[in-house]
XYZ file of N, CA, C and O in Angstrom:
420
model
N -1.623 85.618 55.341
C -1.305 86.795 54.556
C -1.377 88.015 55.453
O -2.251 88.125 56.295
N -0.485 88.951 55.252
C -0.489 90.180 56.044
C -1.651 91.060 55.617
O -2.149 90.936 54.512
N -2.120 91.964 56.495
C -3.157 92.901 56.050
C -2.652 93.693 54.855
O -1.479 94.057 54.795
N -3.530 93.979 53.893
C -3.086 94.664 52.694
C -3.014 96.171 52.876
O -2.611 96.878 51.983
N -3.405 96.655 54.048
C -3.371 98.093 54.255
C -3.450 98.402 55.732
O -3.611 97.530 56.555
N -3.374 99.679 56.048
C -3.505 100.136 57.427
C -4.749 100.996 57.568
O -4.775 101.934 58.322
N -5.789 100.714 56.834
C -6.975 101.563 56.768
C -8.180 100.916 57.406
O -9.303 101.122 56.972
N -7.972 100.111 58.390
C -9.060 99.423 59.070
C -9.808 98.448 58.178
O -10.950 98.112 58.436
N -9.194 98.038 57.092
C -9.784 96.997 56.264
C -9.128 95.679 56.656
O -7.910 95.591 56.737
N -9.922 94.668 56.911
C -9.334 93.396 57.327
C -8.640 92.704 56.165
O -8.927 92.978 55.006
N -7.712 91.788 56.490
C -7.102 91.007 55.413
C -8.173 90.206 54.691
O -9.185 89.828 55.267
N -7.928 89.956 53.425
C -8.924 89.252 52.620
C -8.675 87.752 52.565
O -9.406 87.045 51.900
N -7.645 87.260 53.215
C -7.309 85.848 53.090
C -6.298 85.683 51.977
O -5.538 86.585 51.688
N -6.296 84.542 51.354
C -5.349 84.307 50.277
C -5.695 85.154 49.056
O -6.858 85.295 48.700
N -4.663 85.690 48.448
C -4.866 86.436 47.217
C -5.327 85.497 46.125
O -4.896 84.356 46.048
N -6.184 86.003 45.267
C -6.643 85.197 44.151
C -5.748 85.394 42.940
O -5.899 84.709 41.944
N -4.864 86.354 43.012
C -4.024 86.778 41.899
C -4.830 87.540 40.856
O -4.374 87.769 39.755
N -6.039 87.942 41.213
C -6.864 88.792 40.371
C -7.135 90.066 41.159
O -7.916 90.062 42.113
N -6.485 91.122 40.767
C -6.514 92.366 41.520
C -7.936 92.869 41.755
O -8.292 93.230 42.880
N -8.754 92.918 40.738
C -10.110 93.442 40.918
C -10.912 92.620 41.926
O -11.619 93.182 42.771
N -10.791 91.309 41.862
C -11.506 90.461 42.819
C -11.001 90.692 44.238
O -11.790 90.749 45.185
N -9.691 90.836 44.379
C -9.130 91.070 45.708
C -9.517 92.440 46.249
O -9.758 92.601 47.446
N -9.598 93.447 45.370
C -10.037 94.769 45.811
C -11.495 94.715 46.280
O -11.837 95.294 47.314
N -12.336 94.033 45.531
C -13.741 93.904 45.935
C -13.851 93.204 47.288
O -14.629 93.627 48.149
N -13.072 92.162 47.483
C -13.088 91.454 48.760
C -12.560 92.338 49.887
O -13.105 92.334 50.992
N -11.530 93.125 49.613
C -10.934 93.973 50.643
C -11.916 95.027 51.145
O -11.923 95.363 52.334
N -12.754 95.530 50.268
C -13.716 96.560 50.671
C -15.111 95.973 50.886
O -16.090 96.692 51.030
N -15.164 94.644 50.923
C -16.376 93.885 51.255
C -17.535 94.172 50.299
O -18.664 94.404 50.716
N -17.251 94.117 49.020
C -18.290 94.289 48.015
C -18.574 92.952 47.343
O -17.644 92.244 46.958
N -19.834 92.601 47.185
C -20.156 91.305 46.586
C -19.969 91.251 45.078
O -19.788 90.182 44.522
N -20.026 92.409 44.420
C -19.950 92.433 42.961
C -18.856 93.379 42.483
O -18.682 94.466 43.032
N -18.148 92.973 41.451
C -17.112 93.841 40.882
C -17.703 95.162 40.417
O -17.060 96.210 40.541
N -18.898 95.154 39.893
C -19.498 96.388 39.399
C -19.658 97.430 40.502
O -19.659 98.631 40.229
N -19.746 96.990 41.754
C -19.858 97.930 42.873
C -18.574 98.725 43.088
O -18.592 99.772 43.738
N -17.462 98.246 42.545
C -16.194 98.961 42.682
C -16.224 100.324 41.998
O -15.448 101.203 42.343
N -17.098 100.497 41.040
C -17.144 101.744 40.264
C -17.865 102.868 40.991
O -17.876 103.999 40.514
N -18.477 102.585 42.126
C -19.174 103.629 42.882
C -18.150 104.588 43.482
O -17.207 104.173 44.165
N -18.334 105.862 43.229
C -17.402 106.877 43.706
C -17.236 106.837 45.223
O -16.163 107.106 45.747
N -18.279 106.446 45.925
C -18.216 106.384 47.384
C -17.237 105.319 47.882
O -16.825 105.361 49.038
N -16.880 104.385 47.019
C -15.959 103.307 47.387
C -14.502 103.724 47.144
O -13.587 103.132 47.702
N -14.286 104.755 46.340
C -12.926 105.141 45.959
C -11.997 105.396 47.144
O -10.833 104.986 47.103
N -12.438 106.053 48.233
C -11.511 106.218 49.362
C -11.025 104.886 49.929
O -9.846 104.739 50.265
N -11.930 103.921 50.014
C -11.535 102.596 50.498
C -10.599 101.902 49.520
O -9.645 101.223 49.929
N -10.858 102.068 48.231
C -9.979 101.476 47.226
C -8.582 102.065 47.312
O -7.584 101.341 47.237
N -8.501 103.382 47.458
C -7.186 104.025 47.574
C -6.457 103.524 48.808
O -5.242 103.289 48.763
N -7.192 103.345 49.872
C -6.597 102.828 51.105
C -6.088 101.401 50.887
O -4.972 101.065 51.279
N -6.889 100.583 50.250
C -6.483 99.200 49.975
C -5.275 99.168 49.049
O -4.327 98.414 49.269
N -5.303 99.995 48.006
C -4.191 100.024 47.049
C -2.896 100.473 47.704
O -1.812 100.043 47.311
N -3.010 101.322 48.720
C -1.826 101.799 49.426
C -1.048 100.640 50.057
O 0.167 100.698 50.173
N -1.759 99.598 50.430
C -1.108 98.460 51.070
C -0.739 97.329 50.130
O -0.293 96.273 50.577
N -0.938 97.527 48.846
C -0.622 96.480 47.871
C 0.648 96.854 47.118
O 0.737 97.937 46.539
N 1.611 95.974 47.142
C 2.836 96.201 46.388
C 2.578 95.906 44.916
O 1.890 94.928 44.589
N 3.111 96.708 44.021
C 2.898 96.453 42.589
C 3.271 95.035 42.170
O 2.581 94.425 41.362
N 4.327 94.497 42.759
C 4.808 93.171 42.375
C 3.884 92.037 42.830
O 4.061 90.895 42.408
N 2.876 92.342 43.650
C 1.956 91.299 44.099
C 1.038 90.827 42.969
O 0.416 89.764 43.096
N 0.949 91.625 41.920
C 0.097 91.280 40.786
C 0.854 91.513 39.494
O 1.720 92.383 39.415
N 0.506 90.770 38.491
C 1.134 90.905 37.176
C 0.739 92.244 36.549
O -0.348 92.754 36.814
N 1.616 92.791 35.704
C 1.256 94.029 35.003
C -0.077 93.917 34.260
O -0.846 94.881 34.221
N -0.398 92.754 33.732
C -1.667 92.579 33.028
C -2.860 92.808 33.964
O -3.885 93.357 33.552
N -2.734 92.376 35.213
C -3.805 92.601 36.180
C -3.970 94.089 36.473
O -5.079 94.595 36.592
N -2.849 94.782 36.617
C -2.902 96.236 36.836
C -3.510 96.924 35.621
O -4.302 97.863 35.750
N -3.147 96.467 34.420
C -3.725 97.033 33.190
C -5.239 96.838 33.158
O -5.986 97.741 32.798
N -5.678 95.641 33.523
C -7.119 95.358 33.560
C -7.830 96.290 34.536
O -8.917 96.795 34.240
N -7.234 96.509 35.696
C -7.849 97.384 36.699
C -7.916 98.824 36.190
O -8.938 99.500 36.345
N -6.842 99.285 35.578
C -6.839 100.651 35.041
C -7.917 100.788 33.969
O -8.674 101.765 33.956
N -8.013 99.814 33.096
C -9.032 99.861 32.046
C -10.435 99.801 32.641
O -11.342 100.505 32.196
N -10.628 98.988 33.653
C -11.935 98.847 34.286
C -12.418 100.172 34.874
O -13.567 100.551 34.712
N -11.520 100.860 35.568
C -11.917 102.106 36.220
C -11.867 103.313 35.286
O -12.778 104.118 35.261
N -10.797 103.443 34.547
C -10.558 104.668 33.780
C -10.895 104.548 32.304
O -10.938 105.552 31.602
N -11.084 103.324 31.831
C -11.331 103.144 30.412
C -10.104 103.420 29.565
O -10.205 103.626 28.366
N -8.927 103.406 30.197
C -7.658 103.675 29.500
C -6.827 102.403 29.441
O -6.871 101.584 30.349
N -6.050 102.315 28.403
C -5.084 101.222 28.289
C -3.707 101.752 28.661
O -3.302 102.801 28.181
N -3.019 101.041 29.518
C -1.632 101.390 29.835
C -0.744 100.837 28.732
O -1.055 99.803 28.134
N 0.358 101.510 28.436
C 1.285 100.982 27.433
C 1.762 99.582 27.828
O 1.935 99.283 29.010
N 1.955 98.733 26.845
C 2.430 97.380 27.127
C 3.799 97.386 27.799
O 4.150 96.445 28.496
N 4.558 98.445 27.585
C 5.885 98.532 28.192
C 5.843 99.007 29.645
O 6.855 98.969 30.337
N 4.677 99.426 30.128
C 4.570 99.949 31.491
C 4.742 98.833 32.515
O 4.257 97.715 32.331
N 5.408 99.166 33.600
C 5.594 98.215 34.695
C 4.366 98.223 35.592
O 3.530 99.131 35.526
N 4.272 97.230 36.453
C 3.174 97.174 37.415
C 3.160 98.435 38.273
O 2.097 99.001 38.540
N 4.325 98.906 38.690
C 4.407 100.112 39.522
C 3.892 101.338 38.767
O 3.178 102.168 39.329
N 4.232 101.453 37.502
C 3.772 102.588 36.710
C 2.258 102.549 36.515
O 1.587 103.577 36.601
N 1.732 101.374 36.283
C 0.292 101.247 36.070
C -0.448 101.497 37.382
O -1.496 102.158 37.404
N 0.092 101.004 38.486
C -0.525 101.280 39.785
C -0.569 102.785 40.014
O -1.582 103.322 40.476
N 0.496 103.476 39.694
C 0.537 104.931 39.857
C -0.552 105.607 39.012
O -1.222 106.537 39.474
N -0.740 105.139 37.787
C -1.798 105.684 36.928
C -3.181 105.431 37.540
O -4.052 106.311 37.528
N -3.382 104.239 38.071
C -4.662 103.878 38.674
C -4.949 104.731 39.908
O -6.036 105.291 40.051
N -3.979 104.840 40.788
C -4.147 105.649 41.999
C -4.391 107.109 41.620
O -5.258 107.776 42.201
N -3.666 107.599 40.634
C -3.861 108.968 40.172
C -5.265 109.190 39.641
O -5.902 110.201 39.942
N -5.767 108.252 38.854
C -7.114 108.367 38.308
C -8.144 108.407 39.432
O -9.023 109.273 39.460
N -8.074 107.459 40.360
C -9.047 107.411 41.450
C -8.992 108.678 42.293
O -10.034 109.235 42.673
N -7.793 109.170 42.552
C -7.627 110.395 43.342
C -8.219 111.603 42.621
O -8.907 112.427 43.240
N -7.952 111.721 41.333
C -8.499 112.858 40.566
C -10.019 112.818 40.525
O -10.685 113.859 40.626
N -10.577 111.622 40.389
C -12.036 111.510 40.370
C -12.639 111.945 41.700
O -13.669 112.610 41.744
N -11.992 111.570 42.799
C -12.470 112.002 44.117
C -12.358 113.513 44.266
O -13.276 114.163 44.775
N -11.237 114.074 43.844
C -11.052 115.527 43.924
C -12.094 116.243 43.085
O -12.661 117.257 43.503
N -12.338 115.735 41.900
C -13.309 116.354 40.998
C -14.710 116.310 41.611
O -15.467 117.275 41.539
N -15.060 115.206 42.243
C -16.369 115.071 42.855
C -16.530 115.989 44.067
O -17.641 116.405 44.389
N -15.421 116.326 44.704
C -15.471 117.170 45.893
C -15.585 118.657 45.540
O -15.902 119.470 46.401
N -15.350 118.996 44.282
C -15.442 120.391 43.853
C -16.903 120.824 43.799
O -17.742 120.068 43.326
N -17.182 122.051 44.270
C -18.580 122.530 44.161
C -18.931 122.723 42.686
O -18.054 122.995 41.848
N -20.192 122.548 42.374
C -20.610 122.741 40.977
C -20.317 124.177 40.531
O -20.410 125.109 41.330
N -19.972 124.336 39.282
C -19.683 125.668 38.744
C -20.965 126.493 38.714
O -22.039 125.984 38.382
N -20.826 127.741 39.036
C -21.962 128.663 39.013
C -22.323 128.999 37.569
O -21.455 129.088 36.700
N -23.586 129.189 37.299
C -24.044 129.488 35.947
C -24.354 130.975 35.770
O -25.171 131.343 34.954
N -23.740 131.841 36.532
C -24.001 133.282 36.384
C -23.355 133.827 35.168
O -22.373 133.695 34.732
């Protein structure tokens, strides 16, 4: 299998056809629950950059979006559309975390 990205993450071997499991393997996390750590989001975005939407079923992308964002993608959404929603969510969360706390004056 080709490397899934150009972000210094090694290939994970054969895909399991389960996006969340493959993402955890790509960023070397032993547990799926570790994927929710904000510190992992840059690595996830890097890994997702190297994954084609067609490599996984739309249902897998829907599961990933729900896992991270708690949102359901429309059943009519394509894998590419759901991937875009997922990447957008992860990016916004990183941007939000990088903002300085609001002043209470």
